[in-house]
Every structure is written in C-alpha cells, then in structure tokens.
Coordinates of C-alpha atoms in Angstrom, one line a residue:
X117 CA 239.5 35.6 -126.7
X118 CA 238.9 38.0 -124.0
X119 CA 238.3 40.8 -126.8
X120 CA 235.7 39.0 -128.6
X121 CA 233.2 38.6 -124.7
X122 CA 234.3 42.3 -123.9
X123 CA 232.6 43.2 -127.6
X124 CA 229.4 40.9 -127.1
X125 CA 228.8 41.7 -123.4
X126 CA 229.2 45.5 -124.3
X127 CA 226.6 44.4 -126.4
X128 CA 224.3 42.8 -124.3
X129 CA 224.7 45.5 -121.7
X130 CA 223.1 48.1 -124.6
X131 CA 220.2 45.2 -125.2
X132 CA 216.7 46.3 -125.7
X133 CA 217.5 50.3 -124.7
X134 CA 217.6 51.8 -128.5
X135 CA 214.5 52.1 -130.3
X136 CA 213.7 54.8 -133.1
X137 CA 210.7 56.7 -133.5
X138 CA 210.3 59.1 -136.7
X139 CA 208.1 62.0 -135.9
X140 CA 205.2 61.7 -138.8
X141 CA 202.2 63.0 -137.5
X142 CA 202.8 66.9 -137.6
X143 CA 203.0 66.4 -141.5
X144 CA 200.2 64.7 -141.6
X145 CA 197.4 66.1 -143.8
X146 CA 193.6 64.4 -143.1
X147 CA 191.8 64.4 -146.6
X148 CA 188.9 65.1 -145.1
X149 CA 190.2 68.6 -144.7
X150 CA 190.3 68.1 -140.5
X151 CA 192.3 70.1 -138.8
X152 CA 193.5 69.8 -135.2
X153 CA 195.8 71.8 -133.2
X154 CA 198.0 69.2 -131.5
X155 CA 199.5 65.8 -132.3
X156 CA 201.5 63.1 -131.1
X157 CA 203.5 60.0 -131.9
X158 CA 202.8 57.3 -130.0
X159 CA 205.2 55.6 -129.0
X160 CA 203.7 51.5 -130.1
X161 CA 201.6 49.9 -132.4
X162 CA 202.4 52.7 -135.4
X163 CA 199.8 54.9 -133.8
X164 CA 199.1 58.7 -133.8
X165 CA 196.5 60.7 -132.0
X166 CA 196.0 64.1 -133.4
X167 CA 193.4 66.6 -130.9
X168 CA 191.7 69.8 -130.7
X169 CA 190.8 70.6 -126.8
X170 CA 188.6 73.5 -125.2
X171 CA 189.3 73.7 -121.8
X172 CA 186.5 76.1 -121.1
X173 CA 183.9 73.8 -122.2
X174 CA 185.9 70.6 -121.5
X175 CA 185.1 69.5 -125.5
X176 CA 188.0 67.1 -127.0
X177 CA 187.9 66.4 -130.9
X178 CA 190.0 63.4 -131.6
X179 CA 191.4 61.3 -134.6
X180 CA 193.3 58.7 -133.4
X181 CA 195.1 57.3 -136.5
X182 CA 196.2 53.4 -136.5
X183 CA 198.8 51.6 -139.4
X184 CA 200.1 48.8 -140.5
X185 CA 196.9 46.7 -140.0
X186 CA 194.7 44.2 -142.0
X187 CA 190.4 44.2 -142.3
X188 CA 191.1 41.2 -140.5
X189 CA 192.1 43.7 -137.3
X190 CA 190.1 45.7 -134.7
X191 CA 191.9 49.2 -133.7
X192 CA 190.5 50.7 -130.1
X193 CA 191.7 54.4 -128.5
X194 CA 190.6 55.2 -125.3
X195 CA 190.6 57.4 -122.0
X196 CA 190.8 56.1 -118.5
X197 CA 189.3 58.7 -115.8
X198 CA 190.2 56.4 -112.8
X199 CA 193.9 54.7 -113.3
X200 CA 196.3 54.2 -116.1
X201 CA 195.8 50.8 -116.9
X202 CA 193.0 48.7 -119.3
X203 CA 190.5 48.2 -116.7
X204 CA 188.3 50.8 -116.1
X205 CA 188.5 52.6 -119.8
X206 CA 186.2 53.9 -121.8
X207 CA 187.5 52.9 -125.3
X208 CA 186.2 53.9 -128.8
X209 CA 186.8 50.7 -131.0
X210 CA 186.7 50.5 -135.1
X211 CA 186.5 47.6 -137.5
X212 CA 186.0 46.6 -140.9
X213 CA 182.8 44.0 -141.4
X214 CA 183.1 41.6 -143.9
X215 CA 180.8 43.5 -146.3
X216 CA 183.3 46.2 -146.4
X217 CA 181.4 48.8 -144.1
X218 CA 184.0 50.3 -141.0
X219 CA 182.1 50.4 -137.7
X220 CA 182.6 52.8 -134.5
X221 CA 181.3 52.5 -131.4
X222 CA 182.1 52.8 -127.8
X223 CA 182.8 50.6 -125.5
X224 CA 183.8 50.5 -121.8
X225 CA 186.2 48.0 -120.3
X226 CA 185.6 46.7 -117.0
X227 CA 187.6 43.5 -116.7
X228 CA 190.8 42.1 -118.4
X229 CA 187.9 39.8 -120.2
X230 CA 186.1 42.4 -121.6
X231 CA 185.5 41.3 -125.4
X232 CA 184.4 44.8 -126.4
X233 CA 181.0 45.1 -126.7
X234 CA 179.5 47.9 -127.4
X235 CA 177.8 50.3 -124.2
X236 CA 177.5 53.5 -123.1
X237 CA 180.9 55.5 -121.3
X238 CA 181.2 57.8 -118.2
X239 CA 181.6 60.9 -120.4
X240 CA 179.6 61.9 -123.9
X241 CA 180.7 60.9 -126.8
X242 CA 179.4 62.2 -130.3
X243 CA 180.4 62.8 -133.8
X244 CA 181.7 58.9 -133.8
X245 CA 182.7 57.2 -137.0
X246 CA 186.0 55.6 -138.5
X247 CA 187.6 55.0 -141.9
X248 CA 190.1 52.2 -143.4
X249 CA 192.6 52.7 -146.3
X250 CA 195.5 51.8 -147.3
X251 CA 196.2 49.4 -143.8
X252 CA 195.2 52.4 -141.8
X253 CA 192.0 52.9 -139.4
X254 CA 191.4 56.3 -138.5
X255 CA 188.7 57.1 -135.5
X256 CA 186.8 60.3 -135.0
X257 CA 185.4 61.6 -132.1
X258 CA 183.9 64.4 -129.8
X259 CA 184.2 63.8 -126.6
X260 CA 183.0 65.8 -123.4
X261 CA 186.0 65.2 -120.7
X262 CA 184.0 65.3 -116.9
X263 CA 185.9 68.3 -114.9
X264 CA 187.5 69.9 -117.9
X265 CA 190.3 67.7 -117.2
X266 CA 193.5 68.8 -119.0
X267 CA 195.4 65.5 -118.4
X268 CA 194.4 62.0 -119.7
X269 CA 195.4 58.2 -119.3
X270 CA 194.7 57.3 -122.3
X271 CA 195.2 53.7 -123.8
X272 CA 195.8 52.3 -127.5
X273 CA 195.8 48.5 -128.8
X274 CA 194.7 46.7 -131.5
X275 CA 194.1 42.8 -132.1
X276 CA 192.5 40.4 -134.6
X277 CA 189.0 39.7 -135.6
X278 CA 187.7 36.1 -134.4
X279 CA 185.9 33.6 -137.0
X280 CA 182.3 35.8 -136.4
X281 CA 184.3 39.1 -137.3
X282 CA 183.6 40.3 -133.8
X283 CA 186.7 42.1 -131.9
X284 CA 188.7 38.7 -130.3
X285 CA 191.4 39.1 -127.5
X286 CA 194.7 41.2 -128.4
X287 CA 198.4 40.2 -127.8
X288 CA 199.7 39.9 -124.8
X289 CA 203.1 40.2 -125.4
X290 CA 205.3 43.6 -126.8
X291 CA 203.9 46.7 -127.6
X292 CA 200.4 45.6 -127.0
X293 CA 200.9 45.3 -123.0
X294 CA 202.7 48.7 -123.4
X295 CA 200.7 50.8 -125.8
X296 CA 199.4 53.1 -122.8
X297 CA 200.5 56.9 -120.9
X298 CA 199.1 60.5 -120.2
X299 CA 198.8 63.4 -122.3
X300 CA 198.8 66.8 -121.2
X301 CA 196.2 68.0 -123.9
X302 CA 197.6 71.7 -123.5
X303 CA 201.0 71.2 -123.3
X304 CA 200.5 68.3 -126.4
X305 CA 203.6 66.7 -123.4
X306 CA 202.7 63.0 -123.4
X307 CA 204.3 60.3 -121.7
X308 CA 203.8 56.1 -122.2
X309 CA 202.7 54.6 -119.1
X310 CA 204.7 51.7 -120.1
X311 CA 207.9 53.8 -119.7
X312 CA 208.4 53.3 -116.3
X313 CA 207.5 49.5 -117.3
X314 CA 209.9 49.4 -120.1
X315 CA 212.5 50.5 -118.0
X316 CA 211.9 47.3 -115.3
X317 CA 211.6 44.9 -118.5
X318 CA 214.9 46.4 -119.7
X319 CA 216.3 46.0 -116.6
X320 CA 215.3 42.4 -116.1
X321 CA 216.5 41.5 -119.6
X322 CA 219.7 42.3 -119.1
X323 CA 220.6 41.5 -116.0
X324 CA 219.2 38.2 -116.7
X325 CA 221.4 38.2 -120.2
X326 CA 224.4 39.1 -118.3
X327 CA 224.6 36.8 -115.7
X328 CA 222.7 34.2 -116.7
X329 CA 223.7 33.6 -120.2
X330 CA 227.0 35.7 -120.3
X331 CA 228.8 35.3 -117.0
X332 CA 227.9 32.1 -116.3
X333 CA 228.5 30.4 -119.1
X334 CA 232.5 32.2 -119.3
X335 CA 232.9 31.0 -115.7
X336 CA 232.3 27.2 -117.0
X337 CA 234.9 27.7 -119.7
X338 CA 237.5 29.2 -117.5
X339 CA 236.6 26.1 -115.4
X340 CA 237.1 23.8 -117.9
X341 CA 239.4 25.2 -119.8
X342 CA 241.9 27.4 -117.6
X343 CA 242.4 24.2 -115.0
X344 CA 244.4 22.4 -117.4
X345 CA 247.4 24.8 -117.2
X346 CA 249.5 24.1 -114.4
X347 CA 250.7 27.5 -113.9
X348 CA 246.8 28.8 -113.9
X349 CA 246.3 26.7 -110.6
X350 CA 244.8 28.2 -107.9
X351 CA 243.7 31.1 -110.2
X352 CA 240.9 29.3 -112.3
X353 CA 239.3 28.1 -109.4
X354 CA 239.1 31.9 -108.1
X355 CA 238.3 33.3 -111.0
X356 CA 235.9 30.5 -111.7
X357 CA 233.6 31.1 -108.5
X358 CA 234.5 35.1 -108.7
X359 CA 232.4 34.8 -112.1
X360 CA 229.7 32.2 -110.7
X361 CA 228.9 34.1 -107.9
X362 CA 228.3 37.7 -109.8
X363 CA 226.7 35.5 -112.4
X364 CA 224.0 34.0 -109.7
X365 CA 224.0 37.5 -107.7
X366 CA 222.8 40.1 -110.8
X367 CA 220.7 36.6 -112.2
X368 CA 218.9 36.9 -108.8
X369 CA 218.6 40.8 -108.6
X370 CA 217.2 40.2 -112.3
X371 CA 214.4 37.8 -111.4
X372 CA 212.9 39.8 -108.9
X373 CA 212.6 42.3 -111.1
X374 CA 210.4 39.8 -113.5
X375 CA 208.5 39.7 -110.0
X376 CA 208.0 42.6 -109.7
X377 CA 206.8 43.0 -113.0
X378 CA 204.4 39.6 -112.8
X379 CA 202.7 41.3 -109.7
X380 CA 202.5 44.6 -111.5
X381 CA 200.4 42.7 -114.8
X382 CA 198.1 40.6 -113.2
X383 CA 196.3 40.1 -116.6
X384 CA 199.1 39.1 -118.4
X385 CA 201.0 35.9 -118.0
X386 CA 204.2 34.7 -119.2
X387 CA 204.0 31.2 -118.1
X388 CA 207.0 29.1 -119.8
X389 CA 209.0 32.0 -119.1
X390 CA 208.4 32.4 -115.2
X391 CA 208.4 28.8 -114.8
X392 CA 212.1 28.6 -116.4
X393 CA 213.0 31.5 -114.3
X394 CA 212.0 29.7 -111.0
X395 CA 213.6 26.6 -111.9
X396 CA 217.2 28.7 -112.7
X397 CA 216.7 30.1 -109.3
X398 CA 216.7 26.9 -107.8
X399 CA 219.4 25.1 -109.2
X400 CA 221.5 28.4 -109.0
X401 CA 220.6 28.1 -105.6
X402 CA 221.8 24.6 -105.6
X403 CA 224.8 25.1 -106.6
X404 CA 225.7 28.0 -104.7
X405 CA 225.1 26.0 -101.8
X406 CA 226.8 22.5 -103.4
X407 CA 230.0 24.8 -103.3
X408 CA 230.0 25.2 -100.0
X409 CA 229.5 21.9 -99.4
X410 CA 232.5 20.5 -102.1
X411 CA 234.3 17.7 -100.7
X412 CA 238.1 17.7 -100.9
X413 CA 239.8 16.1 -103.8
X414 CA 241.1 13.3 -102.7
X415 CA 237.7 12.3 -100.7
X416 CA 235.9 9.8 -101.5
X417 CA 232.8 11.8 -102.7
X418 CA 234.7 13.9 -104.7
X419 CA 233.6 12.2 -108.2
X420 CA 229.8 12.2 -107.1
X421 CA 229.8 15.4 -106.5
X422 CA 231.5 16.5 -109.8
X423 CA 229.2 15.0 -111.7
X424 CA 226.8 16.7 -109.5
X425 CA 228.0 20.5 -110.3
X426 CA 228.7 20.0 -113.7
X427 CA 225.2 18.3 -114.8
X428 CA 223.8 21.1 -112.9
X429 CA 225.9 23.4 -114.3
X430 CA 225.5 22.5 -118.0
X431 CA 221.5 22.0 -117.4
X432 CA 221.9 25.9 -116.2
X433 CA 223.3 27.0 -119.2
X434 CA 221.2 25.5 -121.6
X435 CA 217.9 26.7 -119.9
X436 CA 218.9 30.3 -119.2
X437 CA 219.6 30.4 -123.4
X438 CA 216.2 29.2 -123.9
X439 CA 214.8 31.2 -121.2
X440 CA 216.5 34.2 -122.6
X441 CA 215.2 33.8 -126.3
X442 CA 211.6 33.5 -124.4
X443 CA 212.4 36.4 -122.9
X444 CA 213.2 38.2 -126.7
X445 CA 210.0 36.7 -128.1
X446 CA 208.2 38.8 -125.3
X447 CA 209.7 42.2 -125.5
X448 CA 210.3 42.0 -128.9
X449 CA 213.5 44.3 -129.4
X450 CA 215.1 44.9 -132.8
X451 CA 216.0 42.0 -134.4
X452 CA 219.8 43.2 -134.2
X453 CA 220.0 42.7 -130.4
X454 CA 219.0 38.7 -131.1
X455 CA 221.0 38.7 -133.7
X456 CA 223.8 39.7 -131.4
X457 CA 223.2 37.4 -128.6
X458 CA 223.2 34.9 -131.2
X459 CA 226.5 35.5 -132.5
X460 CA 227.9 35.6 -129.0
X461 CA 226.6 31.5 -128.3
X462 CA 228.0 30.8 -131.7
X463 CA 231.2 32.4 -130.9
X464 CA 231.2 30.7 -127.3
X465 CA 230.6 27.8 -129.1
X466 CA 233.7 27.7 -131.1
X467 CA 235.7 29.4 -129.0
X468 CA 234.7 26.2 -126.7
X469 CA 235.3 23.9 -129.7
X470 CA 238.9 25.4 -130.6
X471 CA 239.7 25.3 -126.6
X472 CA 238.4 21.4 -125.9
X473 CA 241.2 20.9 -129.3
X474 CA 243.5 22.6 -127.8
X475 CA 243.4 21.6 -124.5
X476 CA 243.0 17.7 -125.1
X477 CA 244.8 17.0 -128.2
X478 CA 247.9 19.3 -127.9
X479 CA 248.5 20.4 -124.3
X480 CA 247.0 17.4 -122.0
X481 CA 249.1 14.8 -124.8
X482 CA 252.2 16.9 -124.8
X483 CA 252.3 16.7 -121.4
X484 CA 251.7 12.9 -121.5
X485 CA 255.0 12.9 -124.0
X486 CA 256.4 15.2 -121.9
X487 CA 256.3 12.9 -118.7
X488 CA 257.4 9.9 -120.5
X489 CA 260.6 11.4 -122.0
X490 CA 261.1 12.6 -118.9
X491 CA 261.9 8.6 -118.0
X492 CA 263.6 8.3 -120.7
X493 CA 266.4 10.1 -120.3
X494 CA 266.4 8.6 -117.0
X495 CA 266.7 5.3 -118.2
X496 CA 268.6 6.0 -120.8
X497 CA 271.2 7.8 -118.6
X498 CA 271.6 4.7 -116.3
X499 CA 272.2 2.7 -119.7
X500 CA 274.4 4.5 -120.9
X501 CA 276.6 4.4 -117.7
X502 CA 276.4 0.7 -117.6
X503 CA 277.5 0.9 -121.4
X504 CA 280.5 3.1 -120.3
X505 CA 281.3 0.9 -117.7
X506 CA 281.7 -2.3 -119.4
X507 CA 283.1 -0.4 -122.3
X508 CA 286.1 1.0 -119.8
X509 CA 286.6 -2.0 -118.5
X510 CA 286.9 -4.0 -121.8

C-alpha cells in the first residue's frame, strides 16, 4: 500500500510545474511578404509577437499573431508604459464583424471594466489593420514608443464577442489572467509577468494538494484502519496526529499563499474556491484544537466527541477534494495531472474498501472467534477433569 501513496504523492508534488512550449514563430513566414527582425513565443493563449525596433527614432513595427480562435472572438495586444498589469494599457484590439470585414483599432484600458472601446493611446500609433484566416488574427502596427524605451510591459488576451458583436469581457481564469511580461525589444529576452504569479499559484496548488487532499486523508486511514491491530497500539495514534498536523501546517502555509495571490488580483475573483478555502481553515482549526481538548476514553464525553472529530474529519476530506478540482478548473494544468489526482482518490478509495473488508470481516471476527475458543478450552478443560474424575473413580 505504502508504494502505491509514495507513487501518487511523487505525483502530486510534480503538479502543475511541466508545461511545453514548441518554438514556431522563427519559421514563420508572413504572406504578405513582412519581415521583422525579432520574434517570440508567448508563453499563453497560442500567441506570437514578431517586431522590428529603431531605437534611434523609438519606431516599433509589430505583428502580433493570435491562434486557435473563432470570428466569434476578439484578440487585443498591447503595451503598458506605467505598470505591468491590465489597467493602464494602451491595447490594439482586432475582430471579425458579422459581414466578414476584420476591424483594428486602439483602445486604452483604464479600469478592470473597460469594454474596449475604441480612443486614442499615450503614444502614436499608425499603419493599423488586422487579418483572420484559418482561426488566426494577425495585428499590424507602427508604433512610436515615448523615450525610445527598449523594454516594454506588454499584455496579450483574447475573449468572446457578446450578442451585438462588440468585444465582451474575457476569462478570468488560466492563461487569460496570466497572458502578460516584458520584452527587451533588443535583446528579443522576454519574460511573462505571470511567472512570478505562476510560481505562487503552483505553490498554492500543491501544498494545498498535499496536505489537504493527500496527507490528510492517509492520516484518517491509518486512524481507522491501523487501530485495529493490537500490536499497532500506541503507534497509530502517533502516526495519526504526526500526519494531521503536517497535513493542517503545509494546508495553512498553502492558503496564505491563495491570499497572497487574492490581494495581488484585485480584479479577479475566485469566489467558491476562497470561500471553501476559509471554511477548511476553520474546521482544520477546529480540530487541531478538539485534539487538545480529547477527553480520555473511558470519560464520559468520550463518544460525543468522536463523533465530533470524525464528522469533522470526513466533512474535511470531502471539501478539500472538491476544493482541489476547483482549484484545477482555475489553473488549468494538463489534463494528466487531474487525471492523476484522480487515480490517487480512486485508489484511496479501494485501498479503503479492501482495508474496511479486511479489518471487519476477517481480523475484528477472528478475534471474536479467537476470544471465544479461548473459553472453550477453559471450559472444556474443567470438563474434562470432572470426566476423569468420575471415570477414575468408577
């Protein structure tokens, strides 16, 4: 059994870290005959941004190249000259209409309600138009950078069209809360601003995926399970609250990382997810405390209070794997790091199923057996010298 958890929390542990990204846009050839002298991969939303850039004059030629959309979608590329967030950039944005025509225009972003409409930016902007084909938008620009700045915030997203085929409200969940970073435009060096952010989501996925849905849960099957052997006793209960307690210590040190990360987003909220979080913290809390508190057996409270820690227990266990799946549906990792959280509960699962067979059917009745032979012979001893009494005295 123990090989099975070491394989699926080795596992876990590697959750959400591996990603693959081909490098495409170096072989990429414009038919429009453009040339640019840099390029890179973004790292979300199947984007690429190829550039030409004149530092003496400041000048920046752009095509910022966006796949794997619909003419039901709305594609926007922009620089921000005060932070490296949403707010405060000055976004080039590209549609389809319903006549078939592609649109370009600018756009500036001043709150997290923005709905794109079109104005004029902080820097000049000429040369503007776009193309769609084959589920791929493709902006062209000049722009004029202020300062002959060399390094740029610059920010990516796409979303969908509402019922009026204007530019609606994008995703706030995955790579669209991630799809922004710098680029050097000499150096073609770019980073994702969301690194550092991915990093603190990673974190806070699995720390919360290992204590909360892998530790804890194993420390309620050694509880369960491990008691019923005599010659396990004191050792479960040890190793029960040694597991508990590491499960509700990295659980905590994982939600205020989520936090962290709620006060870094104030536009983006998460809801069902936090609100699960905060009630786990509680009734981890509860319990941690409830064990400090646990009466002695033979007290008269004793039977409250295990009902008590094991409602809560089980109620903890179920709503950290719900709150965990919550947690996939928002970073959206490859769907082979669900898959193998997955297989861990259904292995739990029958490992739990095999072990309440086991441990009730075979080993608690043998034992039953086991006591009542041991009158028997007891019984069946004094018998039997009564028998050989009477028979030596006949």
């Amino acid at each position: 059994m123990s090989s099975h958890y070491l394989l699926c929390l080795f596992i876990v542990l590697f959750m959400l870290f591996l990603s693959s990204n081909a490098q495409t846009c170096a072989k990429y050839s414009f038919q429009s005959h453009r040339k640019y002298t840099a390029c890179n991969d973004l790292p979300y939303l199947n984007s690429f941004l190829h550039w030409t850039y004149d530092n003496s004059t400041g000048k920046l030629q752009i095509a910022y190249r966006h796949g794997g959309i619909t003419s039901s979608d709305w594609v926007a590329w922009a620089i921000n000259p005060t932070s490296t967030g949403m707010v405060g950039s000055q976004a080039l944005v590209a549609y389809q209409k319903s006549d078939g025509t592609v649109t370009a225009y600018p756009a500036p972003v001043d709150s997290y309600q923005t709905t794109l409409q079109e104005g004029k930016l902080s820097f000049q902007v000429s040369e503007l138009s776009a193309t769609f084909a084959n589920n791929e938008m493709i902006i062209y620009a000049t722009l004029v950078l202020p300062g002959n700045s060399t390094t740029v915030n610059q920010v990516w997203q796409n979303g969908p069209l509402s019922a009026n085929g204007a530019p609606a409200r994008h995703s706030v969940t995955g790579d669209n809360i991630q799809s922004l970073g710098t680029l050097n435009l000499l150096s073609g060096e770019g980073t994702s601003g969301g690194n550092s952010k991915d990093k603190k989501k990673n974190i806070h996925g699995v720390l919360n995926t290992v204590g909360w849905g892998v530790m804890m849960p194993l420390g309620a099957l050694i509880a369960r399970y491990l008691k019923v052997f005599k010659s396990a006793d004191p050792a479960w209960f040890y190793l029960h609250v040694g597991c508990q307690t590491s499960a509700y210590i990295i659980g905590i040190v994982g939600w205020a990382t989520g936090l962290i990360l709620g006060s870094e987003s104030p536009g983006v909220e998460q809801t069902p997810h936090r609100t699960i979080g905060i009630i786990l913290f509680c009734l981890g809390t509860l319990q941690v405390f409830a064990l400090l508190l646990r009466p002695k057996p033979d007290h008269k409270y004793r039977l409250y209070w295990n009902i008590y820690h094991h409602s809560v227990g089980y109620l903890v266990i179920l709503l950290s794997a719900i709150n965990i799946f919550k947690g996939f549906d928002i970073l959206q990792p490859e769907k082979k790091w669900k898959n193998g959280y997955i297989a861990f509960i259904v292995l739990l699962a029958l490992k739990a199923v095999l072990l309440e067979a086991y441990t009730t059917w075979y080993v608690v009745m043998k034992r039953k057996r086991s006591e009542s032979h041991g009158k028997m012979p007891h019984n069946a001893e004094n018998g039997a010298s009564r028998f050989g009494s009477r028979h030596q005295q006949v």
